mmCIF file of C-alpha atoms in Angstrom:
data_model
loop_
_atom_site.group_PDB
_atom_site.id
_atom_site.type_symbol
_atom_site.label_atom_id
_atom_site.label_comp_id
_atom_site.label_asym_id
_atom_site.label_seq_id
_atom_site.Cartn_x
_atom_site.Cartn_y
_atom_site.Cartn_z
ATOM 1 C CA MET C 1 -27.084 2.357 -5.475
ATOM 2 C CA ALA C 2 -25.248 5.197 -3.700
ATOM 3 C CA LEU C 3 -26.545 8.706 -3.239
ATOM 4 C CA GLU C 4 -24.376 10.506 -5.798
ATOM 5 C CA PHE C 5 -23.053 14.046 -5.482
ATOM 6 C CA ILE C 6 -20.182 15.985 -7.032
ATOM 7 C CA PRO C 7 -17.142 16.067 -4.696
ATOM 8 C CA SER C 8 -16.378 19.340 -2.991
ATOM 9 C CA HIS C 9 -13.005 20.942 -2.290
ATOM 10 C CA HIS C 10 -14.314 23.550 0.127
ATOM 11 C CA PRO C 11 -12.575 23.875 3.498
ATOM 12 C CA LEU C 12 -13.969 21.548 6.135
ATOM 13 C CA THR C 13 -14.732 22.441 9.734
ATOM 14 C CA PRO C 14 -12.784 20.078 12.010
ATOM 15 C CA PRO C 15 -14.895 17.924 14.367
ATOM 16 C CA HIS C 16 -13.577 19.372 17.627
ATOM 17 C CA THR C 17 -15.588 17.553 20.295
ATOM 18 C CA VAL C 18 -16.158 13.846 20.887
ATOM 19 C CA GLU C 19 -19.764 14.299 19.776
ATOM 20 C CA ASP C 20 -18.612 15.977 16.579
ATOM 21 C CA ARG C 21 -16.358 13.012 15.804
ATOM 22 C CA VAL C 22 -19.134 10.539 16.529
ATOM 23 C CA ASP C 23 -21.420 12.377 14.106
ATOM 24 C CA TRP C 24 -18.656 12.591 11.481
ATOM 25 C CA LEU C 25 -18.056 8.856 11.641
ATOM 26 C CA ARG C 26 -21.787 8.043 11.733
ATOM 27 C CA LEU C 27 -22.312 10.001 8.517
ATOM 28 C CA LEU C 28 -19.356 8.283 6.860
ATOM 29 C CA ARG C 29 -20.518 4.801 7.909
ATOM 30 C CA SER C 30 -24.155 5.345 6.949
ATOM 31 C CA ARG C 31 -25.573 3.123 4.250
ATOM 32 C CA ARG C 32 -25.323 4.434 0.661
ATOM 33 C CA VAL C 33 -23.104 7.359 1.676
ATOM 34 C CA GLY C 34 -20.039 7.351 -0.549
ATOM 35 C CA ILE C 35 -17.095 9.713 -0.275
ATOM 36 C CA SER C 36 -18.513 12.256 -2.731
ATOM 37 C CA THR C 37 -21.855 12.213 -0.931
ATOM 38 C CA PHE C 38 -20.147 12.674 2.422
ATOM 39 C CA TYR C 39 -18.322 15.827 1.366
ATOM 40 C CA ARG C 40 -21.325 17.338 -0.388
ATOM 41 C CA MET C 41 -23.549 16.697 2.637
ATOM 42 C CA LEU C 42 -21.066 18.498 4.871
ATOM 43 C CA GLU C 43 -20.889 21.414 2.445
ATOM 44 C CA GLU C 44 -24.644 21.748 2.105
ATOM 45 C CA HIS C 45 -25.539 21.307 5.776
ATOM 46 C CA GLY C 46 -22.542 22.802 7.549
ATOM 47 C CA ASN C 47 -21.764 19.913 9.893
ATOM 48 C CA ALA C 48 -22.204 16.174 10.276
ATOM 49 C CA ARG C 49 -25.071 16.416 12.783
ATOM 50 C CA ALA C 50 -27.223 18.471 10.430
ATOM 51 C CA ALA C 51 -26.301 16.200 7.543
ATOM 52 C CA LEU C 52 -27.379 13.129 9.520
ATOM 53 C CA GLU C 53 -30.727 14.714 10.283
ATOM 54 C CA ALA C 54 -31.289 15.528 6.602
ATOM 55 C CA LEU C 55 -30.116 12.183 5.246
ATOM 56 C CA PRO C 56 -33.374 10.152 5.676
ATOM 57 C CA GLU C 57 -35.388 12.701 3.699
ATOM 58 C CA ILE C 58 -32.739 12.828 0.961
ATOM 59 C CA ALA C 59 -32.814 9.036 0.763
ATOM 60 C CA LYS C 60 -36.607 9.094 0.559
ATOM 61 C CA GLN C 61 -36.473 11.518 -2.364
ATOM 62 C CA ALA C 62 -34.018 9.139 -4.038
ATOM 63 C CA GLY C 63 -36.566 6.335 -3.720
ATOM 64 C CA VAL C 64 -35.112 4.642 -0.629
ATOM 65 C CA SER C 65 -37.845 4.075 1.952
ATOM 66 C CA ASP C 66 -37.366 3.433 5.681
ATOM 67 C CA TYR C 67 -33.783 4.692 5.521
ATOM 68 C CA GLN C 68 -31.829 4.725 8.782
ATOM 69 C CA THR C 69 -28.467 6.333 9.419
ATOM 70 C CA CYS C 70 -25.610 4.436 11.046
ATOM 71 C CA PRO C 71 -26.548 3.724 14.696
ATOM 72 C CA ARG C 72 -24.570 5.548 17.325
ATOM 73 C CA GLY C 73 -23.655 2.258 19.006
ATOM 74 C CA VAL C 74 -21.831 1.045 15.897
ATOM 75 C CA VAL C 75 -19.586 4.091 15.853
ATOM 76 C CA GLU C 76 -19.009 3.989 19.609
ATOM 77 C CA ALA C 77 -17.868 0.387 19.240
ATOM 78 C CA GLU C 78 -15.480 1.432 16.465
ATOM 79 C CA LEU C 79 -14.026 4.229 18.586
ATOM 80 C CA LYS C 80 -13.647 1.804 21.504
ATOM 81 C CA ALA C 81 -11.770 -0.603 19.235
ATOM 82 C CA GLY C 82 -9.491 2.247 18.226
ATOM 83 C CA ARG C 83 -8.615 2.932 21.862
ATOM 84 C CA LYS C 84 -8.050 -0.780 22.479
ATOM 85 C CA HIS C 85 -5.543 -0.969 19.635
ATOM 86 C CA ASP C 86 -3.857 2.318 20.565
ATOM 87 C CA ALA C 87 -4.920 3.817 17.252
ATOM 88 C CA ARG C 88 -5.950 7.341 16.397
ATOM 89 C CA LEU C 89 -8.726 8.656 14.163
ATOM 90 C CA ILE C 90 -7.688 11.523 11.880
ATOM 91 C CA THR C 91 -10.279 13.300 9.762
ATOM 92 C CA ARG C 92 -9.553 15.203 6.572
ATOM 93 C CA ALA C 93 -10.316 18.418 8.439
ATOM 94 C CA ASP C 94 -7.634 17.765 11.076
ATOM 95 C CA PRO C 95 -4.240 19.487 10.719
ATOM 96 C CA GLU C 96 -2.447 16.127 11.073
ATOM 97 C CA TYR C 97 -4.095 14.738 7.939
ATOM 98 C CA PRO C 98 -1.437 14.114 5.218
ATOM 99 C CA ALA C 99 -1.352 17.145 2.943
ATOM 100 C CA LEU C 100 -0.743 15.289 -0.335
ATOM 101 C CA LEU C 101 -3.554 12.819 0.289
ATOM 102 C CA ALA C 102 -5.966 15.667 1.026
ATOM 103 C CA LEU C 103 -5.491 16.930 -2.541
ATOM 104 C CA ILE C 104 -7.011 13.924 -4.316
ATOM 105 C CA ASP C 105 -10.692 14.048 -5.295
ATOM 106 C CA ASP C 106 -11.679 10.965 -3.300
ATOM 107 C CA ALA C 107 -9.505 11.525 -0.243
ATOM 108 C CA PRO C 108 -10.675 9.377 2.687
ATOM 109 C CA PRO C 109 -12.804 11.502 5.051
ATOM 110 C CA ALA C 110 -11.216 9.659 7.985
ATOM 111 C CA LEU C 111 -8.169 7.485 8.597
ATOM 112 C CA TRP C 112 -7.284 5.165 11.444
ATOM 113 C CA VAL C 113 -3.540 5.422 12.139
ATOM 114 C CA LYS C 114 -1.176 3.572 14.453
ATOM 115 C CA GLY C 115 2.509 4.346 14.899
ATOM 116 C CA ASP C 116 4.732 7.297 14.075
ATOM 117 C CA ILE C 117 2.410 9.954 12.679
ATOM 118 C CA SER C 118 5.354 12.302 12.046
ATOM 119 C CA LEU C 119 6.024 10.256 8.887
ATOM 120 C CA PHE C 120 3.145 12.190 7.295
ATOM 121 C CA GLU C 121 5.398 15.252 7.415
ATOM 122 C CA ARG C 122 8.118 13.656 5.291
ATOM 123 C CA PRO C 123 8.114 13.327 1.490
ATOM 124 C CA SER C 124 6.747 9.920 0.589
ATOM 125 C CA LEU C 125 7.425 7.532 -2.290
ATOM 126 C CA ALA C 126 5.294 4.518 -3.148
ATOM 127 C CA LEU C 127 7.062 1.274 -4.037
ATOM 128 C CA VAL C 128 4.704 -1.370 -5.408
ATOM 129 C CA GLY C 129 4.959 -4.536 -7.457
ATOM 130 C CA ALA C 130 4.266 -8.211 -7.936
ATOM 131 C CA ARG C 131 3.230 -10.512 -5.130
ATOM 132 C CA ASN C 132 4.993 -13.442 -6.828
ATOM 133 C CA ALA C 133 8.147 -11.394 -7.221
ATOM 134 C CA SER C 134 11.400 -12.842 -8.520
ATOM 135 C CA SER C 135 14.519 -12.875 -6.370
ATOM 136 C CA LEU C 136 16.027 -10.109 -8.475
ATOM 137 C CA GLY C 137 12.882 -8.032 -8.083
ATOM 138 C CA VAL C 138 12.900 -8.486 -4.308
ATOM 139 C CA ARG C 139 16.568 -7.573 -4.117
ATOM 140 C CA PHE C 140 16.053 -4.442 -6.166
ATOM 141 C CA ALA C 141 13.075 -3.406 -4.021
ATOM 142 C CA ARG C 142 15.109 -3.838 -0.845
ATOM 143 C CA THR C 143 18.017 -1.836 -2.184
ATOM 144 C CA LEU C 144 15.843 0.945 -3.582
ATOM 145 C CA ALA C 145 13.787 1.233 -0.388
ATOM 146 C CA ARG C 146 16.891 1.371 1.778
ATOM 147 C CA GLU C 147 18.585 4.011 -0.360
ATOM 148 C CA LEU C 148 15.471 6.182 -0.637
ATOM 149 C CA GLY C 149 14.922 5.880 3.112
ATOM 150 C CA ASP C 150 18.493 7.002 3.707
ATOM 151 C CA GLU C 151 17.746 10.066 1.566
ATOM 152 C CA GLY C 152 14.879 11.093 3.846
ATOM 153 C CA PHE C 153 11.847 9.596 2.086
ATOM 154 C CA ALA C 154 9.099 7.663 3.799
ATOM 155 C CA VAL C 155 8.618 4.456 1.800
ATOM 156 C CA THR C 156 4.920 3.684 1.318
ATOM 157 C CA SER C 157 3.335 0.443 0.164
ATOM 158 C CA GLY C 158 0.391 -1.902 0.708
ATOM 159 C CA LEU C 159 1.817 -4.645 3.000
ATOM 160 C CA ALA C 160 1.225 -7.321 0.345
ATOM 161 C CA ARG C 161 3.629 -10.208 -0.098
ATOM 162 C CA GLY C 162 6.485 -9.855 -2.573
ATOM 163 C CA ILE C 163 7.660 -6.371 -3.552
ATOM 164 C CA ASP C 164 5.522 -4.566 -0.941
ATOM 165 C CA ALA C 165 6.887 -6.636 1.935
ATOM 166 C CA ALA C 166 10.485 -6.299 0.715
ATOM 167 C CA ALA C 167 10.176 -2.503 0.510
ATOM 168 C CA HIS C 168 8.644 -2.253 3.996
ATOM 169 C CA GLU C 169 11.273 -4.529 5.543
ATOM 170 C CA SER C 170 14.170 -2.599 4.102
ATOM 171 C CA ALA C 171 12.724 0.772 5.152
ATOM 172 C CA LEU C 172 11.915 -0.168 8.759
ATOM 173 C CA ALA C 173 14.911 1.734 10.112
ATOM 174 C CA SER C 174 14.299 4.894 8.086
ATOM 175 C CA GLY C 175 10.483 4.992 8.194
ATOM 176 C CA THR C 176 7.783 3.163 6.250
ATOM 177 C CA ILE C 177 4.017 3.603 5.853
ATOM 178 C CA ALA C 178 1.780 0.568 5.293
ATOM 179 C CA VAL C 179 -1.728 1.087 3.934
ATOM 180 C CA LEU C 180 -4.091 -1.749 4.832
ATOM 181 C CA ALA C 181 -6.994 -2.868 2.656
ATOM 182 C CA GLY C 182 -9.033 -4.082 5.627
ATOM 183 C CA GLY C 183 -9.421 -2.831 9.174
ATOM 184 C CA LEU C 184 -6.358 -1.676 11.063
ATOM 185 C CA ASP C 185 -6.552 -4.784 13.254
ATOM 186 C CA VAL C 186 -6.818 -7.248 10.351
ATOM 187 C CA ILE C 187 -3.427 -8.508 9.169
ATOM 188 C CA TYR C 188 -3.491 -9.576 5.538
ATOM 189 C CA PRO C 189 -1.760 -11.636 4.385
ATOM 190 C CA THR C 190 -1.218 -13.394 7.711
ATOM 191 C CA GLU C 191 2.343 -14.297 6.736
ATOM 192 C CA ASN C 192 3.218 -10.604 7.171
ATOM 193 C CA ALA C 193 2.156 -10.574 10.838
ATOM 194 C CA GLY C 194 5.716 -10.097 12.058
ATOM 195 C CA LEU C 195 6.292 -7.253 9.613
ATOM 196 C CA TYR C 196 2.975 -5.673 10.616
ATOM 197 C CA HIS C 197 4.041 -5.505 14.281
ATOM 198 C CA LYS C 198 7.478 -4.115 13.400
ATOM 199 C CA ILE C 199 5.876 -1.336 11.359
ATOM 200 C CA ALA C 200 3.549 -0.562 14.267
ATOM 201 C CA GLU C 201 6.632 -0.017 16.444
ATOM 202 C CA THR C 202 8.820 2.071 14.125
ATOM 203 C CA GLY C 203 6.653 3.083 11.162
ATOM 204 C CA LEU C 204 2.999 3.861 10.508
ATOM 205 C CA LEU C 205 -0.043 1.688 9.783
ATOM 206 C CA ILE C 206 -3.130 3.326 8.260
ATOM 207 C CA SER C 207 -6.576 2.249 7.083
ATOM 208 C CA GLU C 208 -9.830 3.925 6.096
ATOM 209 C CA GLN C 209 -11.872 0.826 6.965
ATOM 210 C CA PRO C 210 -13.560 0.173 10.333
ATOM 211 C CA PHE C 211 -11.933 -2.217 12.782
ATOM 212 C CA GLY C 212 -12.653 -5.862 12.138
ATOM 213 C CA MET C 213 -13.310 -5.344 8.410
ATOM 214 C CA LYS C 214 -11.789 -8.189 6.410
ATOM 215 C CA PRO C 215 -10.511 -7.064 3.015
ATOM 216 C CA PHE C 216 -12.675 -7.912 0.020
ATOM 217 C CA ALA C 217 -11.722 -7.513 -3.645
ATOM 218 C CA ARG C 218 -13.231 -4.017 -3.816
ATOM 219 C CA HIS C 219 -11.059 -2.819 -0.924
ATOM 220 C CA PHE C 220 -7.719 -3.275 -2.707
ATOM 221 C CA PRO C 221 -8.265 -0.613 -5.404
ATOM 222 C CA MET C 222 -9.445 1.694 -2.621
ATOM 223 C CA ARG C 223 -6.231 1.018 -0.699
ATOM 224 C CA ASN C 224 -4.137 1.563 -3.840
ATOM 225 C CA ARG C 225 -5.471 5.078 -4.365
ATOM 226 C CA ILE C 226 -4.297 5.942 -0.831
ATOM 227 C CA VAL C 227 -0.834 4.474 -1.459
ATOM 228 C CA SER C 228 -0.376 6.674 -4.525
ATOM 229 C CA GLY C 229 -2.233 9.609 -2.989
ATOM 230 C CA LEU C 230 0.204 9.783 -0.077
ATOM 231 C CA SER C 231 3.191 9.827 -2.408
ATOM 232 C CA HIS C 232 5.032 12.266 -4.638
ATOM 233 C CA ALA C 233 5.734 9.399 -7.019
ATOM 234 C CA THR C 234 4.891 5.733 -7.510
ATOM 235 C CA VAL C 235 7.681 3.349 -8.503
ATOM 236 C CA VAL C 236 6.565 0.016 -9.991
ATOM 237 C CA ILE C 237 8.924 -2.946 -9.609
ATOM 238 C CA GLU C 238 7.682 -6.024 -11.487
ATOM 239 C CA ALA C 239 4.034 -5.899 -12.544
ATOM 240 C CA ALA C 240 2.102 -8.049 -14.969
ATOM 241 C CA ALA C 241 0.172 -6.502 -17.831
ATOM 242 C CA ARG C 242 -3.002 -6.714 -15.734
ATOM 243 C CA SER C 243 -2.205 -6.166 -12.085
ATOM 244 C CA GLY C 244 -3.073 -4.104 -9.055
ATOM 245 C CA SER C 245 0.284 -2.351 -9.333
ATOM 246 C CA LEU C 246 -0.700 -0.930 -12.704
ATOM 247 C CA LEU C 247 -3.954 0.272 -11.157
ATOM 248 C CA THR C 248 -1.891 2.079 -8.529
ATOM 249 C CA ALA C 249 0.200 3.649 -11.307
ATOM 250 C CA GLY C 250 -3.023 4.712 -13.042
ATOM 251 C CA ASN C 251 -4.226 6.297 -9.816
ATOM 252 C CA ALA C 252 -0.954 8.201 -9.532
ATOM 253 C CA LEU C 253 -1.362 9.593 -13.044
ATOM 254 C CA ASP C 254 -4.956 10.620 -12.307
ATOM 255 C CA GLN C 255 -3.743 12.323 -9.136
ATOM 256 C CA GLY C 256 -1.082 14.292 -11.036
ATOM 257 C CA ARG C 257 1.846 12.399 -9.502
ATOM 258 C CA GLU C 258 4.992 10.984 -11.086
ATOM 259 C CA VAL C 259 5.030 7.366 -12.279
ATOM 260 C CA MET C 260 8.294 5.445 -12.600
ATOM 261 C CA ALA C 261 9.053 1.838 -13.464
ATOM 262 C CA VAL C 262 11.902 -0.645 -13.319
ATOM 263 C CA PRO C 263 12.467 -2.383 -16.663
ATOM 264 C CA GLY C 264 12.508 -6.164 -16.932
ATOM 265 C CA HIS C 265 13.291 -8.986 -19.285
ATOM 266 C CA PRO C 266 10.774 -9.077 -22.164
ATOM 267 C CA PHE C 267 10.215 -12.829 -21.651
ATOM 268 C CA ASP C 268 9.184 -12.389 -17.994
ATOM 269 C CA ALA C 269 5.434 -11.795 -17.701
ATOM 270 C CA ARG C 270 5.987 -10.243 -14.272
ATOM 271 C CA THR C 271 7.700 -7.252 -15.858
ATOM 272 C CA ALA C 272 5.387 -6.788 -18.836
ATOM 273 C CA GLY C 273 3.452 -4.048 -17.055
ATOM 274 C CA CYS C 274 6.623 -2.136 -16.149
ATOM 275 C CA ASN C 275 7.874 -2.273 -19.716
ATOM 276 C CA MET C 276 4.485 -1.033 -20.931
ATOM 277 C CA LEU C 277 4.650 1.906 -18.503
ATOM 278 C CA ILE C 278 8.112 2.861 -19.737
ATOM 279 C CA ARG C 279 6.967 2.563 -23.354
ATOM 280 C CA ASP C 280 4.103 4.927 -22.555
ATOM 281 C CA GLY C 281 6.316 7.556 -20.932
ATOM 282 C CA ALA C 282 7.032 6.488 -17.346
ATOM 283 C CA THR C 283 10.526 7.288 -16.070
ATOM 284 C CA LEU C 284 12.903 4.339 -16.285
ATOM 285 C CA VAL C 285 14.422 3.572 -12.881
ATOM 286 C CA ARG C 286 17.867 1.979 -12.485
ATOM 287 C CA GLY C 287 18.351 3.066 -8.887
ATOM 288 C CA ALA C 288 17.535 5.655 -6.236
ATOM 289 C CA ARG C 289 19.373 8.439 -8.068
ATOM 290 C CA ASP C 290 16.995 8.173 -11.031
ATOM 291 C CA VAL C 291 14.046 8.652 -8.677
ATOM 292 C CA ILE C 292 15.568 11.593 -6.831
ATOM 293 C CA ASP C 293 16.755 13.362 -9.984
ATOM 294 C CA THR C 294 13.350 12.996 -11.638
ATOM 295 C CA LEU C 295 11.553 14.485 -8.657
ATOM 296 C CA ALA C 296 14.073 17.297 -8.362
ATOM 297 C CA ALA C 297 13.544 18.192 -12.012
ATOM 298 C CA ALA C 298 9.750 18.033 -11.736
ATOM 299 C CA SER C 299 9.307 20.077 -8.550
ATOM 300 C CA PRO C 300 11.119 21.807 -5.677
ATOM 301 C CA LEU C 301 10.710 18.597 -3.678
ATOM 302 C CA SER C 302 14.468 18.179 -3.369
ATOM 303 C CA GLN C 303 14.584 21.203 -1.104
ATOM 304 C CA THR C 304 12.385 19.427 1.421
ATOM 305 C CA VAL C 305 14.282 16.138 1.516
ATOM 306 C CA HIS C 306 16.839 15.815 4.252
ATOM 307 C CA HIS C 307 19.911 14.095 2.822
ATOM 308 C CA THR C 308 21.146 12.564 6.062
ATOM 309 C CA PRO C 309 22.395 9.008 5.404
ATOM 310 C CA LYS C 310 21.972 6.581 8.290
ATOM 311 C CA THR C 311 25.130 5.419 10.033
ATOM 312 C CA ALA C 312 23.757 1.877 10.255
ATOM 313 C CA ILE C 313 22.260 0.164 7.222
ATOM 314 C CA PRO C 314 19.553 -2.328 8.203
ATOM 315 C CA VAL C 315 20.351 -5.914 7.337
ATOM 316 C CA THR C 316 17.454 -7.908 5.953
ATOM 317 C CA PRO C 317 17.280 -11.190 7.911
ATOM 318 C CA ARG C 318 17.632 -14.412 6.009
ATOM 319 C CA PRO C 319 14.425 -16.387 5.706
ATOM 320 C CA GLU C 320 13.804 -19.205 8.143
ATOM 321 C CA PRO C 321 14.498 -22.671 6.667
ATOM 322 C CA ARG C 322 11.342 -24.267 5.325
ATOM 323 C CA ALA C 323 10.490 -27.898 4.746
ATOM 324 C CA PHE C 324 9.139 -28.800 1.306
ATOM 325 C CA THR C 325 7.585 -32.224 1.184
ATOM 326 C CA ASP C 326 6.003 -31.826 -2.231
ATOM 327 C CA HIS C 327 8.219 -31.583 -5.317
ATOM 328 C CA THR C 328 5.570 -29.643 -7.214
ATOM 329 C CA MET C 329 5.505 -26.942 -4.531
ATOM 330 C CA LEU C 330 9.289 -26.664 -4.557
ATOM 331 C CA HIS C 331 9.431 -26.493 -8.349
ATOM 332 C CA ALA C 332 6.827 -23.732 -8.329
ATOM 333 C CA GLU C 333 8.849 -21.853 -5.704
ATOM 334 C CA ILE C 334 12.046 -22.115 -7.747
ATOM 335 C CA LEU C 335 10.359 -20.989 -10.961
ATOM 336 C CA ALA C 336 8.654 -18.097 -9.172
ATOM 337 C CA ARG C 337 11.995 -16.831 -7.902
ATOM 338 C CA LEU C 338 13.634 -16.873 -11.331
ATOM 339 C CA SER C 339 13.088 -14.638 -14.332
ATOM 340 C CA GLY C 340 14.593 -14.097 -17.747
ATOM 341 C CA ALA C 341 17.472 -12.230 -16.110
ATOM 342 C CA PRO C 342 20.221 -14.569 -14.785
ATOM 343 C CA LEU C 343 20.460 -15.136 -11.011
ATOM 344 C CA PRO C 344 23.344 -16.764 -9.081
ATOM 345 C CA GLU C 345 22.408 -20.174 -7.722
ATOM 346 C CA ASP C 346 23.748 -19.228 -4.271
ATOM 347 C CA ASP C 347 21.323 -16.297 -4.137
ATOM 348 C CA LEU C 348 18.430 -18.571 -5.053
ATOM 349 C CA ILE C 349 19.389 -21.011 -2.292
ATOM 350 C CA ARG C 350 19.523 -18.209 0.288
ATOM 351 C CA ASP C 351 16.174 -16.769 -0.814
ATOM 352 C CA ILE C 352 14.303 -20.063 -0.661
ATOM 353 C CA GLY C 353 15.945 -21.086 2.597
ATOM 354 C CA ILE C 354 16.361 -24.865 2.248
ATOM 355 C CA PRO C 355 19.549 -27.001 2.198
ATOM 356 C CA ALA C 356 21.700 -26.550 -0.894
ATOM 357 C CA ASP C 357 21.934 -30.276 -1.653
ATOM 358 C CA LYS C 358 18.138 -30.633 -1.743
ATOM 359 C CA LEU C 359 17.627 -27.534 -3.905
ATOM 360 C CA SER C 360 20.421 -28.423 -6.334
ATOM 361 C CA SER C 361 18.831 -31.755 -7.192
ATOM 362 C CA GLU C 362 15.500 -30.076 -7.936
ATOM 363 C CA ILE C 363 17.220 -27.421 -10.071
ATOM 364 C CA LEU C 364 18.841 -30.210 -12.073
ATOM 365 C CA THR C 365 15.420 -31.793 -12.631
ATOM 366 C CA LEU C 366 14.042 -28.509 -13.943
ATOM 367 C CA GLU C 367 17.096 -28.105 -16.182
ATOM 368 C CA LEU C 368 16.527 -31.542 -17.689
ATOM 369 C CA ASP C 369 12.894 -30.589 -18.288
ATOM 370 C CA GLY C 370 14.064 -27.502 -20.179
ATOM 371 C CA ARG C 371 12.325 -25.127 -17.767
ATOM 372 C CA ILE C 372 15.581 -23.635 -16.439
ATOM 373 C CA PHE C 373 18.767 -22.735 -18.307
ATOM 374 C CA ARG C 374 22.163 -22.616 -16.638
ATOM 375 C CA LYS C 375 24.394 -19.860 -17.958
ATOM 376 C CA PRO C 376 28.166 -19.326 -17.567
ATOM 377 C CA GLY C 377 29.245 -18.593 -13.991
ATOM 378 C CA GLY C 378 26.547 -20.715 -12.390
ATOM 379 C CA LEU C 379 23.771 -18.277 -13.247
ATOM 380 C CA LEU C 380 20.210 -19.533 -13.585
ATOM 381 C CA ALA C 381 17.377 -18.192 -15.728
ATOM 382 C CA LEU C 382 13.976 -19.312 -16.882
ATOM 383 C CA GLY C 383 13.857 -21.424 -20.028
#
């Protein structure tokens, strides 16, 4: 049971010295201290040191005996890990802290960041969606991320597989922000290790968790609120009726931000959540212009976006060829890439990355089973 307080929006005094930052982080990492409690303690006691000294007595009054605050050694080890990974700790009281994120009620008191921190100064858009995305969904995410990046937006997402990864990859050249659910040094999923390192070089990685923290289920909703909190709008590309992407959209609405969605075929469960959002009033997105026009109409944001198209458009590398030894795995991969909307067979072959003769025979098997329909022009769709 956490020590509950009402969140405060009063100005915070920045932790100027190393000792101040140690105290700030010790208070944040102390047992039973949630975000609301952290801010209220700072407001009531003036600084983190005084709050730490008062915390054991407050815990005692709440019925928690033998309470101990976070040991100094734990925080010193975390700060040492930050230096080792060339990361930087930014508190909500620091001027570098992202302004939009600071406005949400449960803004992280501290963020670990690695990469180009100037991306915090640019208008940001969140692109989120299904992990088991279809080929059409991935293609749309890549195109939208590239075009929005060319218009001066920082593309923000959660480094998950599927739509998140496609958006990050396509926005590497223009600037992308990846919010991690675990510690800044924990790559999840591991298949995105290469993308993680590319973002560290040209974009920005951020996390509110301590180094070494592996992501648990509870960490993903926490990450999602940061993704939407950093952004002027959240665009959902393929999301099931019950999915983390819809939670991110809900966070955006709670935070007073725009929510947009890409429509999908009504027979594809991966787009059911997007269609629901549109039904309930979310802006329908057909391309980057819909996003930009909606934001321009809602706020003076357009005046802050630098419309300077890149001279070189990044080319998304083709996937490395993979060996499938199990027909069931390959069938699942094919079905996952397709949706109710028709897709050219050549595109499917390129996306999966195995020889055309091998894939064509498996497609024929799925056609005979009635799980795939072939439409005029060699287009494939789910049965």
